[in-house]
């Protein structure tokens, strides 16, 4: 890990600043939207704009990079992020905010693709796994740190929007001053949904519903917290708890996944997350219960993303993994767009507790479907499965393909290892 930090510290520092800026703007809009009188349904539309932009960028940014290069794409999209963040407090209108979130989703995806490409280029077979781990820690750490900034006094109403804009602008310096030339960017054509479902029904179905769970955490958690009347300091702790749980439980669950039938683990992890959501829906009047439930939900749902990728890989040849990853990310993105919209509607009908009710429903569907799939075909033997690689749901296809390369490297290492 020290070798990775020595070679890639500037890139990782830049990504940390980007994640702080991104994490802050999401929670901040949830709080300021309530202050502006926007309903949960309105805010759900605003928040879904980010995920729509993110998905659209994943399909178009690779072409931009091939035409004009990594540096120009990174600089252009980064400048748009800074501008959009500044405009939010000046244009307190739901349509303007939705367009702003759409722009942010598109631009953040683009800068992540570019930065992840540089990070991948700095890794080799020996450091790829450590690079993935460092990148995931930076992503999680940035979002956790960002929640602490919510409590910064902001009498003008503009300061908390200026802070992420400045952080994003500063992040360009270490990244652009440290990068090395990268190889030509190549993106994989995704499998058709029919082909992907044929390879791994659980992977495809689980990824779709998991997209809704993740977008609820990233897009609507602050909206829920504001609706139930939490103070700013409590909102920051509540939202951060999702990502602290993910950071703490990611590696233990990954270690277990390499030693058991992954479908059983998917079922168990989703079920535990569903129970935590049920407890929060029933006992949400207690702040301690909310924080504990958020910790468990985040600790279950975020590792599920990597679990489902690893499980799908168990049924793929190495040459098909990149295409499958593109398809899985597309399916996850569709779920992420729908997630805030459905949660906003449920909260409008059932009240704020609808936030946890829908998370409960989505995780229950994943758990039940995993149980069903265990009756349909035998699991591959544990000795034939590949390594688990930690990837965040906010990562782009580049990071997921790095995880696929790590998976293949581990398979090759296992095949070359002397047999006892």
CSV table of C-alpha atoms in Angstrom, one decimal:
chain,number,residue,atom,x,y,z
A,1,UNK,CA,0.0,0.0,0.0
A,2,UNK,CA,2.9,2.4,0.8
A,3,UNK,CA,4.2,1.9,-2.7
A,4,UNK,CA,0.8,2.7,-4.2
A,5,UNK,CA,0.6,5.9,-2.1
A,6,UNK,CA,4.1,7.0,-3.1
A,7,UNK,CA,3.4,6.6,-6.8
A,8,UNK,CA,-0.2,7.8,-6.9
A,9,UNK,CA,-0.6,10.2,-3.9
A,10,UNK,CA,-1.4,13.2,-6.1
A,11,UNK,CA,-4.1,11.4,-8.1
A,12,UNK,CA,-5.6,10.0,-4.9
A,13,UNK,CA,-5.5,13.4,-3.2
A,14,UNK,CA,-7.2,15.0,-6.2
A,15,UNK,CA,-9.9,12.3,-6.1
A,16,UNK,CA,-10.4,12.8,-2.4
A,17,UNK,CA,-11.1,16.5,-3.0
A,18,UNK,CA,-13.5,15.7,-5.8
A,19,UNK,CA,-15.4,13.2,-3.5
A,20,UNK,CA,-15.6,15.8,-0.7
A,21,UNK,CA,-17.0,18.3,-3.1
A,22,UNK,CA,-19.5,15.8,-4.6
A,23,UNK,CA,-20.6,14.4,-1.3
A,24,UNK,CA,-21.2,17.9,0.2
A,25,UNK,CA,-23.3,19.1,-2.7
A,26,UNK,CA,-25.7,16.1,-2.6
A,27,UNK,CA,-26.4,16.5,1.1
A,28,UNK,CA,-26.5,20.3,0.9
A,29,UNK,CA,-29.2,20.3,-1.8
A,30,UNK,CA,-31.3,18.0,0.3
A,31,UNK,CA,-31.2,20.4,3.2
A,32,UNK,CA,-31.6,23.6,1.2
A,33,UNK,CA,-34.4,22.1,-0.8
A,34,UNK,CA,-36.5,21.7,2.3
A,35,UNK,CA,-35.6,25.2,3.4
A,36,UNK,CA,-36.8,26.5,0.0
A,37,UNK,CA,-40.1,24.6,0.4
A,38,UNK,CA,-39.5,21.8,-2.1
A,39,UNK,CA,-41.5,18.7,-1.4
A,40,UNK,CA,-39.9,15.2,-1.2
A,41,UNK,CA,-41.4,14.4,-4.6
A,42,UNK,CA,-39.8,17.5,-6.1
A,43,UNK,CA,-36.5,16.8,-4.5
A,44,UNK,CA,-36.6,13.2,-5.8
A,45,UNK,CA,-36.8,14.6,-9.4
A,46,UNK,CA,-33.9,16.9,-8.6
A,47,UNK,CA,-31.8,14.1,-7.2
A,48,UNK,CA,-32.5,11.7,-10.0
A,49,UNK,CA,-31.0,14.2,-12.4
A,50,UNK,CA,-27.5,13.3,-11.2
A,51,UNK,CA,-27.9,9.7,-11.9
A,52,UNK,CA,-29.3,10.3,-15.4
A,53,UNK,CA,-26.4,12.5,-16.2
A,54,UNK,CA,-23.9,10.0,-14.8
A,55,UNK,CA,-25.4,7.2,-16.9
A,56,UNK,CA,-25.5,9.3,-20.1
A,57,UNK,CA,-21.8,10.3,-19.5
A,58,UNK,CA,-20.8,6.7,-19.2
A,59,UNK,CA,-21.9,6.2,-22.8
A,60,UNK,CA,-20.6,9.4,-24.4
A,61,UNK,CA,-17.5,10.5,-22.5
A,62,UNK,CA,-15.3,7.7,-23.9
A,63,UNK,CA,-15.9,9.1,-27.4
A,64,UNK,CA,-15.0,12.6,-26.2
A,65,UNK,CA,-11.7,11.3,-24.7
A,66,UNK,CA,-10.8,9.6,-27.9
A,67,UNK,CA,-11.5,12.7,-29.9
A,68,UNK,CA,-9.8,15.4,-27.8
A,69,UNK,CA,-7.8,13.6,-25.1
A,70,UNK,CA,-7.9,13.0,-21.4
A,71,UNK,CA,-6.6,16.4,-20.2
A,72,UNK,CA,-9.0,18.5,-22.2
A,73,UNK,CA,-12.0,16.5,-21.2
A,74,UNK,CA,-11.0,16.6,-17.5
A,75,UNK,CA,-10.4,20.4,-17.6
A,76,UNK,CA,-13.6,21.2,-19.4
A,77,UNK,CA,-15.9,19.1,-17.3
A,78,UNK,CA,-14.2,20.1,-14.1
A,79,UNK,CA,-14.8,23.8,-15.0
A,80,UNK,CA,-18.5,23.1,-15.6
A,81,UNK,CA,-18.7,21.4,-12.2
A,82,UNK,CA,-17.3,24.5,-10.4
A,83,UNK,CA,-19.7,26.8,-12.3
A,84,UNK,CA,-22.8,24.6,-11.7
A,85,UNK,CA,-22.1,24.5,-7.9
A,86,UNK,CA,-21.9,28.2,-7.7
A,87,UNK,CA,-25.3,28.7,-9.5
A,88,UNK,CA,-27.4,26.5,-7.2
A,89,UNK,CA,-28.0,29.1,-4.5
A,90,UNK,CA,-28.6,31.8,-7.1
A,91,UNK,CA,-31.3,29.8,-9.0
A,92,UNK,CA,-33.6,28.3,-6.4
A,93,UNK,CA,-35.9,26.7,-8.8
A,94,UNK,CA,-36.7,22.9,-9.1
A,95,UNK,CA,-36.1,22.9,-12.9
A,96,UNK,CA,-32.9,24.8,-12.6
A,97,UNK,CA,-31.7,22.4,-9.8
A,98,UNK,CA,-32.6,19.3,-11.8
A,99,UNK,CA,-30.7,20.6,-14.8
A,100,UNK,CA,-27.8,21.5,-12.5
A,101,UNK,CA,-27.8,18.0,-11.1
A,102,UNK,CA,-27.9,16.5,-14.6
A,103,UNK,CA,-24.8,18.6,-15.5
A,104,UNK,CA,-23.1,17.6,-12.3
A,105,UNK,CA,-23.8,13.9,-12.9
A,106,UNK,CA,-22.5,14.1,-16.4
A,107,UNK,CA,-19.4,16.0,-15.5
A,108,UNK,CA,-18.5,14.0,-12.4
A,109,UNK,CA,-18.7,10.8,-14.3
A,110,UNK,CA,-16.4,12.3,-17.0
A,111,UNK,CA,-13.8,13.4,-14.5
A,112,UNK,CA,-14.0,10.1,-12.7
A,113,UNK,CA,-13.5,8.2,-16.0
A,114,UNK,CA,-10.4,10.3,-16.8
A,115,UNK,CA,-8.9,10.1,-13.3
A,116,UNK,CA,-9.5,6.4,-13.1
A,117,UNK,CA,-7.8,5.9,-16.4
A,118,UNK,CA,-4.7,7.7,-15.1
A,119,UNK,CA,-4.9,5.7,-11.9
A,120,UNK,CA,-5.2,2.4,-13.8
A,121,UNK,CA,-2.2,3.4,-16.0
A,122,UNK,CA,-0.1,3.9,-12.8
A,123,UNK,CA,-0.9,0.4,-11.6
A,124,UNK,CA,0.6,-2.9,-12.6
A,125,UNK,CA,-0.3,-6.5,-11.9
A,126,UNK,CA,1.4,-6.5,-8.5
A,127,UNK,CA,-0.2,-3.3,-7.3
A,128,UNK,CA,-3.6,-3.4,-8.9
A,129,UNK,CA,-5.4,-4.9,-5.9
A,130,UNK,CA,-3.8,-2.3,-3.6
A,131,UNK,CA,-4.7,0.5,-6.0
A,132,UNK,CA,-8.3,-0.5,-6.0
A,133,UNK,CA,-8.4,-0.6,-2.2
A,134,UNK,CA,-6.7,2.8,-1.9
A,135,UNK,CA,-9.2,4.2,-4.4
A,136,UNK,CA,-12.2,2.8,-2.6
A,137,UNK,CA,-10.9,4.2,0.7
A,138,UNK,CA,-10.4,7.6,-0.9
A,139,UNK,CA,-14.0,7.6,-2.3
A,140,UNK,CA,-15.6,6.5,1.0
A,141,UNK,CA,-13.3,8.9,3.0
A,142,UNK,CA,-14.2,11.8,0.8
A,143,UNK,CA,-17.9,11.4,1.3
A,144,UNK,CA,-17.6,10.9,5.0
A,145,UNK,CA,-15.4,14.0,5.4
A,146,UNK,CA,-17.9,16.0,3.3
A,147,UNK,CA,-20.7,15.4,5.7
A,148,UNK,CA,-18.7,17.2,8.5
A,149,UNK,CA,-18.7,20.4,6.4
A,150,UNK,CA,-22.5,20.6,6.6
A,151,UNK,CA,-22.2,22.2,10.0
A,152,UNK,CA,-20.0,25.1,8.8
A,153,UNK,CA,-21.8,28.3,9.6
A,154,UNK,CA,-23.2,29.9,6.4
A,155,UNK,CA,-25.0,33.2,7.1
A,156,UNK,CA,-24.7,34.2,3.5
A,157,UNK,CA,-26.3,31.1,2.1
A,158,UNK,CA,-23.6,30.8,-0.5
A,159,UNK,CA,-20.5,29.7,1.5
A,160,UNK,CA,-21.4,25.9,1.5
A,161,UNK,CA,-21.8,26.0,-2.2
A,162,UNK,CA,-18.6,27.9,-2.7
A,163,UNK,CA,-16.6,25.3,-0.6
A,164,UNK,CA,-17.3,22.3,-3.0
A,165,UNK,CA,-16.7,24.5,-6.0
A,166,UNK,CA,-13.3,25.5,-4.6
A,167,UNK,CA,-12.4,21.9,-3.6
A,168,UNK,CA,-13.2,20.7,-7.1
A,169,UNK,CA,-11.1,23.5,-8.7
A,170,UNK,CA,-8.2,22.7,-6.3
A,171,UNK,CA,-8.4,19.0,-7.1
A,172,UNK,CA,-7.3,19.7,-10.7
A,173,UNK,CA,-3.8,20.8,-9.6
A,174,UNK,CA,-2.4,17.6,-8.1
A,175,UNK,CA,-4.1,15.5,-10.8
A,176,UNK,CA,-3.1,17.5,-13.9
A,177,UNK,CA,0.4,18.2,-12.6
A,178,UNK,CA,1.2,14.5,-11.8
A,179,UNK,CA,-0.3,12.6,-14.7
A,180,UNK,CA,1.6,10.7,-17.2
A,181,UNK,CA,0.6,10.0,-20.8
A,182,UNK,CA,-2.1,7.3,-21.0
A,183,UNK,CA,-2.7,4.8,-23.7
A,184,UNK,CA,-5.5,5.3,-26.2
A,185,UNK,CA,-8.9,5.0,-24.4
A,186,UNK,CA,-10.9,2.0,-25.3
A,187,UNK,CA,-14.4,1.2,-24.1
A,188,UNK,CA,-16.1,-2.2,-24.2
A,189,UNK,CA,-19.4,-2.7,-26.0
A,190,UNK,CA,-21.8,-4.0,-23.3
A,191,UNK,CA,-23.5,-7.4,-23.6
A,192,UNK,CA,-27.1,-7.2,-24.5
A,193,UNK,CA,-29.4,-7.4,-21.6
A,194,UNK,CA,-30.6,-10.8,-22.8
A,195,UNK,CA,-27.1,-12.1,-22.9
A,196,UNK,CA,-26.3,-10.7,-19.5
A,197,UNK,CA,-29.4,-12.2,-17.9
A,198,UNK,CA,-28.5,-15.5,-19.5
A,199,UNK,CA,-25.0,-15.4,-17.9
A,200,UNK,CA,-26.1,-14.3,-14.4
A,201,UNK,CA,-29.8,-13.6,-13.7
A,202,UNK,CA,-28.9,-12.7,-10.1
A,203,UNK,CA,-26.2,-10.3,-11.2
A,204,UNK,CA,-28.5,-8.4,-13.5
A,205,UNK,CA,-31.6,-8.3,-11.3
A,206,UNK,CA,-29.5,-7.6,-8.2
A,207,UNK,CA,-27.7,-4.7,-9.8
A,208,UNK,CA,-30.9,-3.1,-11.0
A,209,UNK,CA,-32.5,-3.0,-7.5
A,210,UNK,CA,-29.2,-2.2,-5.8
A,211,UNK,CA,-29.0,0.9,-8.0
A,212,UNK,CA,-32.2,2.1,-6.3
A,213,UNK,CA,-30.7,1.4,-2.9
A,214,UNK,CA,-27.5,3.3,-3.6
A,215,UNK,CA,-29.2,6.3,-5.1
A,216,UNK,CA,-31.5,6.5,-2.1
A,217,UNK,CA,-28.4,6.8,0.2
A,218,UNK,CA,-26.5,9.2,-2.0
A,219,UNK,CA,-29.5,11.3,-3.2
A,220,UNK,CA,-32.3,11.1,-0.7
A,221,UNK,CA,-30.8,10.5,2.7
A,222,UNK,CA,-30.4,14.2,3.5
A,223,UNK,CA,-33.9,14.8,2.2
A,224,UNK,CA,-35.3,12.2,4.6
A,225,UNK,CA,-33.3,13.5,7.5
A,226,UNK,CA,-34.6,17.0,6.9
A,227,UNK,CA,-38.1,15.8,6.6
A,228,UNK,CA,-38.0,14.2,10.1
A,229,UNK,CA,-36.5,17.3,11.6
A,230,UNK,CA,-32.9,16.3,12.3
A,231,UNK,CA,-30.5,19.1,13.1
A,232,UNK,CA,-27.6,19.8,10.7
A,233,UNK,CA,-25.1,18.1,13.0
A,234,UNK,CA,-27.4,15.0,13.2
A,235,UNK,CA,-27.9,15.0,9.4
A,236,UNK,CA,-24.2,15.0,8.8
A,237,UNK,CA,-23.7,12.0,11.2
A,238,UNK,CA,-26.7,10.2,9.8
A,239,UNK,CA,-25.6,10.5,6.1
A,240,UNK,CA,-21.9,9.7,7.0
A,241,UNK,CA,-23.0,6.5,8.8
A,242,UNK,CA,-24.0,4.8,5.5
A,243,UNK,CA,-20.4,5.2,4.2
A,244,UNK,CA,-18.7,4.5,7.5
A,245,UNK,CA,-20.6,1.1,7.5
A,246,UNK,CA,-19.5,0.5,3.9
A,247,UNK,CA,-15.9,1.2,4.7
A,248,UNK,CA,-15.8,-1.0,7.8
A,249,UNK,CA,-17.7,-4.0,6.4
A,250,UNK,CA,-16.4,-4.0,2.8
A,251,UNK,CA,-13.2,-6.1,3.5
A,252,UNK,CA,-14.7,-8.6,6.0
A,253,UNK,CA,-17.5,-9.4,3.6
A,254,UNK,CA,-15.0,-9.6,0.7
A,255,UNK,CA,-12.9,-12.1,2.7
A,256,UNK,CA,-15.9,-14.2,3.4
A,257,UNK,CA,-17.1,-14.1,-0.2
A,258,UNK,CA,-13.9,-15.8,-1.4
A,259,UNK,CA,-14.7,-18.8,0.8
A,260,UNK,CA,-18.5,-19.5,0.5
A,261,UNK,CA,-21.2,-19.7,-2.0
A,262,UNK,CA,-21.6,-16.1,-3.0
A,263,UNK,CA,-25.4,-16.4,-3.6
A,264,UNK,CA,-25.8,-17.4,0.1
A,265,UNK,CA,-23.8,-14.4,1.1
A,266,UNK,CA,-25.8,-12.1,-1.2
A,267,UNK,CA,-29.0,-13.4,0.3
A,268,UNK,CA,-27.7,-13.0,3.9
A,269,UNK,CA,-26.2,-9.5,3.4
A,270,UNK,CA,-29.4,-8.2,1.7
A,271,UNK,CA,-31.6,-9.7,4.4
A,272,UNK,CA,-29.6,-8.1,7.2
A,273,UNK,CA,-29.8,-4.8,5.4
A,274,UNK,CA,-33.5,-5.2,5.0
A,275,UNK,CA,-34.0,-5.9,8.7
A,276,UNK,CA,-32.0,-2.8,9.5
A,277,UNK,CA,-34.3,-0.8,7.2
A,278,UNK,CA,-37.4,-2.3,8.9
A,279,UNK,CA,-36.1,-1.3,12.3
A,280,UNK,CA,-35.4,2.3,11.1
A,281,UNK,CA,-38.9,2.5,9.5
A,282,UNK,CA,-40.5,1.3,12.8
A,283,UNK,CA,-38.3,3.1,15.3
A,284,UNK,CA,-37.1,6.1,13.4
A,285,UNK,CA,-37.9,8.5,16.2
A,286,UNK,CA,-34.7,7.5,17.9
A,287,UNK,CA,-31.6,9.2,16.4
A,288,UNK,CA,-29.4,6.3,17.8
A,289,UNK,CA,-31.6,3.8,15.9
A,290,UNK,CA,-31.3,5.9,12.7
A,291,UNK,CA,-27.5,6.0,12.9
A,292,UNK,CA,-27.1,2.3,13.7
A,293,UNK,CA,-29.5,1.4,10.9
A,294,UNK,CA,-27.7,3.6,8.4
A,295,UNK,CA,-24.4,2.0,9.4
A,296,UNK,CA,-25.8,-1.5,8.8
A,297,UNK,CA,-27.6,-0.6,5.6
A,298,UNK,CA,-24.6,1.1,4.1
A,299,UNK,CA,-22.3,-1.8,5.3
A,300,UNK,CA,-24.6,-4.3,3.5
A,301,UNK,CA,-25.6,-2.5,0.4
A,302,UNK,CA,-22.3,-1.1,-0.8
A,303,UNK,CA,-20.4,-4.4,-0.6
A,304,UNK,CA,-23.3,-6.1,-2.5
A,305,UNK,CA,-22.1,-4.1,-5.5
A,306,UNK,CA,-18.7,-5.8,-5.6
A,307,UNK,CA,-20.3,-9.2,-4.6
A,308,UNK,CA,-22.6,-9.2,-7.6
A,309,UNK,CA,-19.8,-8.3,-9.9
A,310,UNK,CA,-17.6,-11.1,-8.5
A,311,UNK,CA,-20.5,-13.6,-8.7
A,312,UNK,CA,-21.2,-12.7,-12.3
A,313,UNK,CA,-17.5,-13.1,-13.1
A,314,UNK,CA,-17.7,-16.7,-11.8
A,315,UNK,CA,-19.7,-17.6,-14.9
A,316,UNK,CA,-17.6,-15.7,-17.5
A,317,UNK,CA,-14.5,-16.2,-19.5
A,318,UNK,CA,-11.9,-13.5,-19.0
A,319,UNK,CA,-12.4,-12.0,-22.4
A,320,UNK,CA,-16.1,-11.4,-21.7
A,321,UNK,CA,-15.7,-9.7,-18.3
A,322,UNK,CA,-15.3,-6.2,-19.6
A,323,UNK,CA,-18.4,-6.4,-21.8
A,324,UNK,CA,-20.4,-7.8,-18.9
A,325,UNK,CA,-19.2,-5.0,-16.5
A,326,UNK,CA,-20.4,-2.4,-19.0
A,327,UNK,CA,-23.8,-4.1,-19.0
A,328,UNK,CA,-24.0,-4.4,-15.3
A,329,UNK,CA,-23.2,-0.7,-14.8
A,330,UNK,CA,-25.9,0.2,-17.3
A,331,UNK,CA,-28.5,-1.8,-15.4
A,332,UNK,CA,-27.3,-0.4,-12.1
A,333,UNK,CA,-27.6,3.1,-13.6
A,334,UNK,CA,-31.2,2.6,-14.7
A,335,UNK,CA,-32.0,1.5,-11.2
A,336,UNK,CA,-30.2,4.5,-9.7
A,337,UNK,CA,-32.3,6.9,-11.9
A,338,UNK,CA,-35.6,5.3,-10.8
A,339,UNK,CA,-34.6,5.0,-7.1
A,340,UNK,CA,-35.1,8.7,-6.0
A,341,UNK,CA,-38.2,9.0,-8.1
A,342,UNK,CA,-39.9,6.0,-6.5
A,343,UNK,CA,-38.7,7.0,-3.0
A,344,UNK,CA,-40.0,10.5,-3.5
A,345,UNK,CA,-43.4,9.1,-4.4
A,346,UNK,CA,-43.4,6.6,-1.5
A,347,UNK,CA,-42.4,9.4,0.9
A,348,UNK,CA,-45.3,11.5,-0.4
A,349,UNK,CA,-47.8,8.7,0.2
A,350,UNK,CA,-46.4,7.2,3.4
A,351,UNK,CA,-44.5,10.1,4.9
A,352,UNK,CA,-40.7,10.2,5.6
A,353,UNK,CA,-40.6,6.6,6.8
A,354,UNK,CA,-41.2,5.7,3.1
A,355,UNK,CA,-37.5,6.2,2.6
A,356,UNK,CA,-36.7,3.2,4.7
A,357,UNK,CA,-39.7,1.3,3.5
A,358,UNK,CA,-38.5,1.3,-0.1
A,359,UNK,CA,-35.0,0.4,0.9
A,360,UNK,CA,-36.5,-2.5,2.8
A,361,UNK,CA,-38.5,-3.6,-0.2
A,362,UNK,CA,-35.5,-3.4,-2.6
A,363,UNK,CA,-33.2,-5.4,-0.4
A,364,UNK,CA,-35.9,-7.9,0.3
A,365,UNK,CA,-36.3,-8.5,-3.4
A,366,UNK,CA,-32.6,-9.1,-3.8
A,367,UNK,CA,-32.5,-11.5,-0.9
A,368,UNK,CA,-35.6,-13.5,-2.1
A,369,UNK,CA,-34.3,-13.6,-5.6
A,370,UNK,CA,-30.9,-14.9,-4.5
A,371,UNK,CA,-32.7,-17.6,-2.5
A,372,UNK,CA,-34.7,-18.5,-5.6
A,373,UNK,CA,-31.6,-18.7,-7.8
A,374,UNK,CA,-30.0,-21.1,-5.4
A,375,UNK,CA,-32.8,-23.6,-6.4
A,376,UNK,CA,-32.1,-23.1,-10.2
A,377,UNK,CA,-28.5,-24.2,-10.7
A,378,UNK,CA,-25.5,-25.4,-8.7
A,379,UNK,CA,-23.0,-22.9,-7.5
A,380,UNK,CA,-19.4,-23.1,-8.8
A,381,UNK,CA,-17.0,-24.7,-6.3
A,382,UNK,CA,-15.3,-22.2,-4.1
A,383,UNK,CA,-11.9,-23.3,-5.6
A,384,UNK,CA,-13.1,-22.2,-9.0
A,385,UNK,CA,-14.3,-18.8,-8.1
A,386,UNK,CA,-12.2,-15.6,-8.5
A,387,UNK,CA,-11.1,-13.0,-6.1
A,388,UNK,CA,-13.4,-10.3,-4.7
A,389,UNK,CA,-12.3,-6.8,-5.6
A,390,UNK,CA,-13.7,-3.8,-3.7
A,391,UNK,CA,-15.5,-1.3,-6.0
A,392,UNK,CA,-17.8,1.5,-5.0
A,393,UNK,CA,-21.2,2.0,-6.7
A,394,UNK,CA,-20.1,5.6,-7.6
A,395,UNK,CA,-17.1,4.2,-9.6
A,396,UNK,CA,-17.3,4.3,-13.4
A,397,UNK,CA,-16.7,1.5,-15.9
A,398,UNK,CA,-12.9,2.1,-15.8
A,399,UNK,CA,-12.6,1.2,-12.1
A,400,UNK,CA,-14.8,-1.8,-12.6
A,401,UNK,CA,-12.7,-3.0,-15.5
A,402,UNK,CA,-9.6,-2.6,-13.3
A,403,UNK,CA,-11.4,-4.8,-10.8
A,404,UNK,CA,-11.9,-7.3,-13.7
A,405,UNK,CA,-8.2,-7.2,-14.5
A,406,UNK,CA,-7.4,-7.9,-10.9
A,407,UNK,CA,-9.9,-10.8,-10.9
A,408,UNK,CA,-8.1,-12.3,-14.0
A,409,UNK,CA,-4.6,-11.7,-12.5
A,410,UNK,CA,-5.7,-13.6,-9.4
A,411,UNK,CA,-7.0,-16.5,-11.5
A,412,UNK,CA,-3.8,-16.7,-13.4
A,413,UNK,CA,-1.8,-16.6,-10.1
A,414,UNK,CA,-3.9,-19.4,-8.7
A,415,UNK,CA,-3.4,-21.5,-11.9
A,416,UNK,CA,0.3,-21.0,-11.7
A,417,UNK,CA,0.6,-21.8,-8.0
A,418,UNK,CA,2.1,-25.2,-7.2
A,419,UNK,CA,-0.5,-27.8,-6.3
A,420,UNK,CA,-0.2,-29.4,-2.8
